[in-house]
Amino acid sequence: MKKVQFTETVLRDGQQSLMATRLPFSDYEEILPIMDQAGYYSMECWGGATFDACLRYLNEDPWERLKKLRKSLPHTKIQMLFRGQNILGYKHYHDDVVEKFLELSIINGVDVIRIFDALNDFRNIRSSLEAVRKYGGDRVIASGCMPYTQSPVHTVDKYVQMSKELVSMGFDTISIKDMAGVMSPYEAEHLIKGIKDAVGDVPVVLHTHCTTGMAYMTSIKAIESGLDVLDTATSCFSGGTAQPATETLFYAMRQYGYETGLNETALNKVNDFFKPLKQKYIDNGVLLPKSMGTDAQALVYKVPGGMLSNMMANLIEMHAFDKFEAALDEIPAVRKDLGYPPLVTPLSQMVGNQAVANVITGERYKQVSKEVRNYIKGEYGIAPAPISQELQDKILGVGNTPVDCRVEDSKRTGEDFRRAQDALGDLCRCEEDVMSYICYPNQTISYLEAEKRKQENVCTYSIEPIVN
Ligand code: CO
């Protein structure tokens, strides 16, 4: 029997896409035992923006959340999204920090780690893979993930080539991440067939978003072309900027004669549970109707929706909205000059802001941000295609070339960890706190100070016995 499996995303990308990751653990704790029986390939419920949102907005310890998830999901693979050398942020961390973060993630219960680099520079995911092997052995699945983008250099052949490279590096599965939801059914067919032919038995996973309306057609075509795992969200948290719906694809694929391993009763109980939660967040304004609709403009302009709205806001702020069309035309030119980076955060903002600067000043690259300079220096990794020589000479000086090593290569000493531990002082309770501080220092300090105050109050006033 033909087979396809599903990764449920409601607890990570579903809620991240629709309601800016504001879903607290306590809201969904109760449904976890049912989700544990649903038969998902995995549940994506940690990493991505959940870590930051826990500390910044929800007054939750992300590590505590992970421990509780592990306890409530004894039969389900817990999956996290990991930005390779960027961990869960946007700057590059040293290898020892990356390794420690993954060691603690694995100790606390993660089973599947999807690892990507915004530029598809695989040097930036190698240390993560090594750490997963070191601490997870064969138990933990390392998924090599490629952000999907469209450009003259991002051909099917290129993605097939990259998949082979990921397999030879030692990744267990290959995932394709279409963050803007722009992959068409036609592209999915050629891409998935090409990759499956090249990698043989290695499972291939597709992650996409409904943003432009392509996702259902693309998902079906991908499954017909041999896809092994698809990311979906329970139906009330699906659609719009989130993933396609779990139940819908379950019913569709069942008719096609596919074995999914899913438990229909559990799937429907899960959706019934999340419906009133969704309504609560619509009512209090956290979940905006805008994120629930379909918007095909990303297909028209070939840039992600978030990048367009960001650009419009910038132009309005500068009282230069009349330059919108010119800035739009400038985007492909800037992207070409920069060697066609995938338009994913933070590169999408960098390209958008540069296009705006080029048309506002009336002279291309008269103003260049620190981020774009660092990118041209090679600090983000290797661009997919060569950067314009003229631009490179202008930024680096004639005759100078970008760095060809990774900026992290120089250091692997544990120094960052010790410094963070010192900075936390007596607020530090465990190694996990140190990692939180390294990733999000201010948020971690505020969280731990609040915890400490709570603790002191408990010690002074509580008469409850101490239970271990
Ligand atoms: Co996503």
XYZ file of C-alpha atoms and ligand atoms in Angstrom:
469
model
C 0.000 0.000 0.000
C 1.160 3.528 -0.793
C 2.116 5.435 2.319
C 2.422 9.057 3.449
C 2.828 10.417 6.977
C 2.007 13.756 8.591
C 3.806 16.104 10.947
C 1.326 18.121 13.021
C 2.438 21.769 13.292
C -0.300 23.465 15.353
C 1.924 23.829 18.420
C 4.761 25.501 16.484
C 4.346 26.837 12.951
C 0.528 26.747 12.926
C 0.263 29.101 15.880
C 3.468 30.933 14.922
C 2.032 31.798 11.492
C -1.482 32.708 12.608
C -0.984 34.257 16.039
C 2.684 35.203 16.374
C 3.534 32.234 18.641
C 1.478 33.534 21.563
C -0.028 30.168 22.568
C 0.934 29.280 26.170
C 1.548 25.667 27.180
C -1.286 25.750 29.716
C -3.792 26.364 26.888
C -3.099 23.048 25.160
C -1.712 20.806 27.908
C -5.031 19.012 28.297
C -5.216 17.783 24.677
C -1.693 16.342 24.548
C -2.700 12.784 25.624
C -5.158 12.663 22.681
C -2.594 14.094 20.274
C -0.233 11.391 21.522
C -2.639 8.783 20.089
C -3.213 10.456 16.725
C -0.455 8.612 14.883
C 1.471 11.581 13.538
C 4.930 11.009 12.062
C 6.003 13.705 14.534
C 4.684 16.792 16.310
C 6.530 19.998 15.632
C 6.186 21.743 18.962
C 9.483 23.349 19.932
C 12.193 25.556 18.413
C 11.523 28.213 15.784
C 10.011 31.250 17.465
C 8.523 29.305 20.405
C 11.706 29.692 22.456
C 11.848 33.470 22.165
C 8.073 33.877 22.596
C 8.095 31.828 25.823
C 10.605 34.136 27.476
C 9.546 37.402 25.864
C 5.744 37.254 25.998
C 4.485 34.232 27.899
C 6.603 34.262 31.049
C 7.375 30.604 30.419
C 10.660 28.744 30.580
C 11.045 27.142 27.112
C 13.024 24.252 28.620
C 10.269 23.565 31.155
C 7.807 23.531 28.263
C 9.926 20.939 26.480
C 10.132 18.736 29.597
C 6.354 18.884 30.021
C 5.783 18.106 26.336
C 8.062 15.086 26.665
C 6.134 13.843 29.677
C 2.744 14.260 27.986
C 3.794 12.729 24.646
C 5.400 9.374 25.483
C 4.474 7.802 22.110
C 5.104 10.710 19.758
C 8.270 12.071 18.204
C 8.853 15.633 19.366
C 10.231 17.790 16.581
C 12.043 21.106 16.665
C 13.147 23.599 14.034
C 16.773 24.688 14.372
C 18.626 27.419 12.477
C 22.018 25.666 12.438
C 24.792 28.067 13.382
C 22.139 30.674 14.309
C 20.561 28.287 16.880
C 17.123 29.932 17.290
C 18.158 33.484 16.445
C 19.752 35.392 13.589
C 23.404 35.758 14.576
C 26.129 33.170 14.289
C 27.111 31.376 17.491
C 30.293 29.445 18.109
C 30.317 25.692 17.595
C 30.582 24.880 21.321
C 27.400 26.883 21.988
C 25.556 25.142 19.158
C 26.687 21.781 20.517
C 25.592 22.543 24.084
C 22.184 23.769 22.938
C 21.567 20.552 21.042
C 22.883 18.381 23.869
C 20.326 19.950 26.226
C 17.532 19.757 23.624
C 18.171 16.044 23.224
C 18.519 15.346 26.956
C 15.213 17.111 27.557
C 13.365 15.063 24.964
C 13.589 16.201 21.327
C 13.447 13.314 18.779
C 13.533 15.046 15.386
C 15.709 18.075 14.670
C 15.129 19.895 11.396
C 18.225 21.931 10.643
C 18.595 24.661 8.031
C 20.755 27.570 6.974
C 19.108 30.595 5.364
C 21.622 30.585 2.476
C 21.741 26.802 2.092
C 25.425 27.050 3.001
C 25.793 23.582 4.461
C 28.985 24.459 6.336
C 26.582 26.208 8.726
C 24.676 23.043 9.582
C 27.550 20.583 9.885
C 28.375 21.261 13.546
C 24.673 20.819 14.392
C 24.600 17.446 12.657
C 27.733 16.348 14.519
C 26.171 17.356 17.846
C 22.961 15.448 17.071
C 25.012 12.332 16.344
C 27.136 12.797 19.446
C 24.229 13.173 21.879
C 21.333 11.529 20.031
C 23.066 8.578 18.430
C 20.677 6.727 16.140
C 17.635 7.622 18.257
C 17.379 11.222 17.164
C 16.505 12.001 13.533
C 18.561 14.760 11.932
C 16.674 16.288 9.011
C 18.702 18.329 6.530
C 16.441 21.164 5.493
C 16.649 23.374 2.379
C 14.823 26.716 2.221
C 13.012 26.803 -1.130
C 13.229 29.839 -3.333
C 12.851 30.703 -7.002
C 15.714 32.269 -8.965
C 17.743 31.557 -12.104
C 20.228 29.559 -9.994
C 17.668 27.670 -7.866
C 16.844 24.979 -10.395
C 15.541 21.447 -9.803
C 19.068 20.225 -10.568
C 20.503 22.469 -7.892
C 18.071 21.140 -5.249
C 18.737 17.558 -6.313
C 22.460 18.234 -5.985
C 21.987 19.763 -2.533
C 19.864 16.785 -1.404
C 22.640 14.397 -2.379
C 25.090 16.517 -0.438
C 22.862 16.414 2.664
C 22.619 12.632 2.425
C 26.366 12.255 2.040
C 26.888 14.507 5.067
C 24.857 11.947 7.033
C 21.394 13.474 7.422
C 18.605 10.934 7.996
C 15.870 12.763 6.070
C 15.638 15.653 3.598
C 13.135 18.448 4.088
C 12.148 21.252 1.772
C 10.986 24.424 3.420
C 8.784 26.661 1.302
C 8.394 29.497 3.788
C 6.598 31.820 1.336
C 4.230 29.135 0.013
C 5.249 29.844 -3.584
C 5.995 26.299 -4.778
C 3.525 25.334 -7.490
C 2.193 21.793 -8.121
C 4.284 21.652 -11.298
C 7.462 22.557 -9.420
C 6.637 20.092 -6.628
C 6.257 17.270 -9.119
C 9.656 17.831 -10.721
C 11.425 18.616 -7.489
C 10.142 15.650 -5.472
C 10.613 13.180 -8.310
C 14.124 14.480 -8.922
C 15.094 14.298 -5.252
C 13.505 10.858 -4.701
C 15.343 9.479 -7.717
C 18.609 10.862 -6.365
C 18.384 9.892 -2.695
C 16.688 6.482 -2.869
C 15.310 5.331 0.480
C 15.983 8.557 2.369
C 12.615 10.025 3.447
C 11.674 13.375 1.892
C 9.549 15.907 3.783
C 7.662 18.978 2.516
C 6.920 22.051 4.598
C 4.833 24.739 2.949
C 2.344 27.493 3.773
C -1.119 28.231 2.353
C -0.300 31.948 1.986
C -0.671 32.108 -1.814
C -3.270 29.339 -2.127
C -0.909 26.837 -3.774
C -0.361 24.520 -0.801
C -3.139 21.910 -1.253
C -2.472 21.394 -4.948
C 1.260 21.343 -4.307
C 0.906 18.867 -1.427
C -1.164 16.400 -3.461
C 1.255 16.603 -6.381
C 4.201 16.143 -4.001
C 2.613 13.045 -2.430
C 1.840 11.575 -5.873
C 5.476 12.194 -6.770
C 6.739 10.114 -3.858
C 6.808 12.458 -0.851
C 7.152 10.597 2.478
C 6.087 13.199 5.054
C 3.952 16.341 4.809
C 3.598 19.132 7.378
C -0.039 19.951 8.194
C -1.944 21.752 10.954
C -5.206 20.721 12.607
C -7.898 22.297 10.434
C -8.931 25.228 12.624
C -5.265 26.322 12.784
C -4.642 25.682 9.078
C -4.883 27.795 5.934
C -3.957 31.439 5.530
C -0.323 31.906 6.431
C -0.247 28.467 8.161
C -0.015 24.902 6.797
C -2.743 22.962 4.932
C -5.243 21.072 7.113
C -4.425 17.691 8.626
C -7.925 16.188 8.449
C -8.580 17.431 4.913
C -5.437 15.813 3.563
C -6.105 12.695 5.639
C -9.533 12.225 3.983
C -8.199 13.106 0.541
C -5.270 10.693 0.743
C -7.423 7.898 2.149
C -9.537 8.022 -1.018
C -6.364 7.832 -3.060
C -5.562 4.598 -1.221
C -2.729 5.888 0.923
C -1.912 4.494 4.351
C -1.365 7.443 6.743
C -1.245 5.774 10.154
C -3.573 8.491 11.476
C -6.379 7.874 13.955
C -9.497 9.611 12.609
C -11.239 9.906 15.986
C -8.189 11.456 17.630
C -7.721 13.925 14.737
C -11.271 15.180 15.117
C -11.024 15.464 18.905
C -7.860 17.536 18.460
C -9.604 19.957 16.129
C -12.658 20.198 18.419
C -10.322 21.111 21.252
C -8.524 23.885 19.365
C -11.672 25.534 17.916
C -12.684 27.513 21.011
C -9.030 28.421 21.622
C -8.847 29.921 18.157
C -12.030 31.886 18.830
C -10.559 33.200 22.085
C -7.548 34.615 20.211
C -9.707 36.094 17.450
C -11.847 37.785 20.091
C -8.894 39.277 21.955
C -7.227 40.479 18.743
C -4.154 38.240 18.854
C -5.223 36.260 15.791
C -5.808 38.733 12.973
C -8.260 37.949 10.141
C -5.599 39.086 7.651
C -3.437 36.046 8.432
C -6.347 33.685 7.668
C -6.931 34.738 4.069
C -5.299 33.848 0.769
C -3.065 36.401 -0.883
C -1.508 35.580 -4.231
C 0.637 38.699 -4.498
C 3.773 36.736 -3.581
C 3.280 34.901 -6.891
C 2.903 38.174 -8.744
C 5.899 39.949 -7.218
C 8.041 36.896 -6.476
C 8.709 38.104 -2.938
C 7.198 36.823 0.332
C 4.120 38.655 1.627
C 5.815 39.682 4.892
C 8.607 41.343 2.967
C 6.170 43.417 0.892
C 4.215 44.693 3.878
C 7.502 45.538 5.616
C 8.618 47.520 2.578
C 5.313 49.373 2.305
C 5.491 50.321 5.985
C 9.048 51.643 5.532
C 8.095 53.744 2.517
C 5.023 55.171 4.235
C 7.145 56.099 7.238
C 9.578 57.930 4.948
C 6.690 59.672 3.133
C 7.910 58.069 -0.080
C 5.140 55.685 -0.994
C 5.261 57.014 -4.570
C 8.533 55.058 -4.858
C 6.774 51.720 -4.213
C 6.735 50.566 -7.854
C 10.363 51.593 -8.331
C 11.398 49.750 -5.153
C 9.520 46.652 -6.322
C 11.396 46.747 -9.634
C 14.667 47.189 -7.763
C 14.249 44.018 -5.662
C 15.208 41.522 -8.410
C 18.208 43.666 -9.314
C 19.461 43.795 -5.714
C 18.833 40.097 -5.312
C 20.886 39.369 -8.434
C 23.737 41.623 -7.233
C 23.771 39.728 -3.921
C 23.906 36.298 -5.596
C 20.223 35.350 -5.248
C 19.893 34.764 -1.475
C 16.648 32.937 -0.532
C 14.182 35.559 0.686
C 13.933 34.296 4.237
C 14.488 36.302 7.449
C 16.827 38.175 7.863
C 17.849 38.191 4.191
C 14.389 39.221 2.974
C 14.524 42.376 5.120
C 18.101 43.120 4.037
C 17.231 42.861 0.323
C 13.994 44.862 0.779
C 15.679 47.658 2.725
C 18.516 47.892 0.192
C 16.050 48.160 -2.696
C 14.269 50.979 -0.852
C 17.579 52.759 -0.111
C 18.633 52.479 -3.758
C 15.512 54.211 -5.048
C 15.204 56.774 -2.239
C 18.780 58.063 -2.539
C 18.591 57.944 -6.342
C 21.968 56.218 -6.478
C 22.398 52.470 -6.231
C 24.361 51.354 -3.141
C 25.059 54.913 -2.008
C 23.797 53.698 1.362
C 24.572 50.130 2.390
C 23.516 48.742 5.782
C 25.954 47.070 8.167
C 24.105 43.773 7.629
C 24.475 43.902 3.844
C 28.166 44.809 4.247
C 28.698 41.812 6.510
C 26.836 39.625 4.050
C 29.145 40.778 1.236
C 32.143 40.142 3.499
C 30.945 36.540 3.654
C 29.942 36.531 7.306
C 26.564 34.939 6.606
C 28.112 32.191 4.480
C 28.504 31.635 0.777
C 25.924 33.221 -1.519
C 24.103 30.826 -3.881
C 25.616 32.636 -6.905
C 28.606 35.019 -7.144
C 28.029 38.500 -5.724
C 28.371 41.340 -8.286
C 32.086 42.148 -8.664
C 31.392 45.862 -8.856
C 29.451 45.819 -5.594
C 32.035 43.610 -3.909
C 34.844 45.993 -4.924
C 32.857 48.941 -3.658
C 32.277 47.387 -0.237
C 35.482 45.431 0.335
C 37.894 47.579 -1.698
C 39.355 46.482 -5.038
C 41.360 43.265 -4.818
C 39.880 42.100 -1.500
C 37.827 38.911 -1.405
C 35.161 37.747 1.077
C 36.201 35.501 3.966
C 36.171 31.915 2.782
C 36.148 30.259 6.204
C 33.220 30.217 8.585
C 33.528 33.054 11.097
C 33.122 30.476 13.899
C 36.125 28.399 12.848
C 38.504 30.352 15.041
C 36.953 29.579 18.402
C 35.670 26.591 20.360
C 36.555 27.199 23.948
C 33.499 27.298 26.195
C 34.213 30.954 26.818
C 30.731 32.168 25.804
C 29.179 29.704 28.236
C 31.371 30.813 31.169
C 30.773 34.468 30.448
C 27.008 33.924 30.341
C 27.125 31.956 33.585
C 29.000 34.816 35.281
C 26.523 37.353 33.950
C 23.597 35.389 35.380
C 25.248 35.056 38.796
C 22.937 33.591 41.417
C 19.961 33.782 39.054
C 21.406 30.749 37.295
C 19.663 27.497 38.250
C 20.923 25.121 35.548
C 22.768 24.846 32.238
C 19.489 25.450 30.403
C 19.295 28.938 31.957
C 22.768 29.682 30.601
C 21.699 28.683 27.087
C 18.556 30.819 27.345
C 20.745 33.743 28.392
C 23.167 33.260 25.495
C 20.262 33.303 23.018
C 18.072 35.987 24.603
C 19.965 37.736 27.430
C 17.517 40.485 28.437
C 14.411 38.312 28.255
C 16.119 35.584 30.275
C 17.205 37.986 33.022
C 13.665 39.401 33.336
C 12.165 35.930 33.401
C 14.601 34.610 36.019
C 14.221 37.687 38.220
C 10.456 37.219 38.187
C 10.900 33.540 39.012
C 13.196 34.403 41.897
C 10.684 36.850 43.359
C 7.994 34.197 43.087
C 10.264 31.703 44.802
C 11.064 34.094 47.659
C 7.389 34.731 48.221
C 6.741 31.015 48.275
C 9.509 30.455 50.857
C 8.225 33.202 53.136
C 4.534 32.506 53.055
C 3.939 28.967 51.920
C 3.058 26.337 54.438
C 2.834 23.595 51.857
C 5.218 20.679 52.420
C 8.151 20.405 50.001
C 7.618 17.584 47.557
C 10.468 16.227 45.453
Co 7.078 27.554 8.129
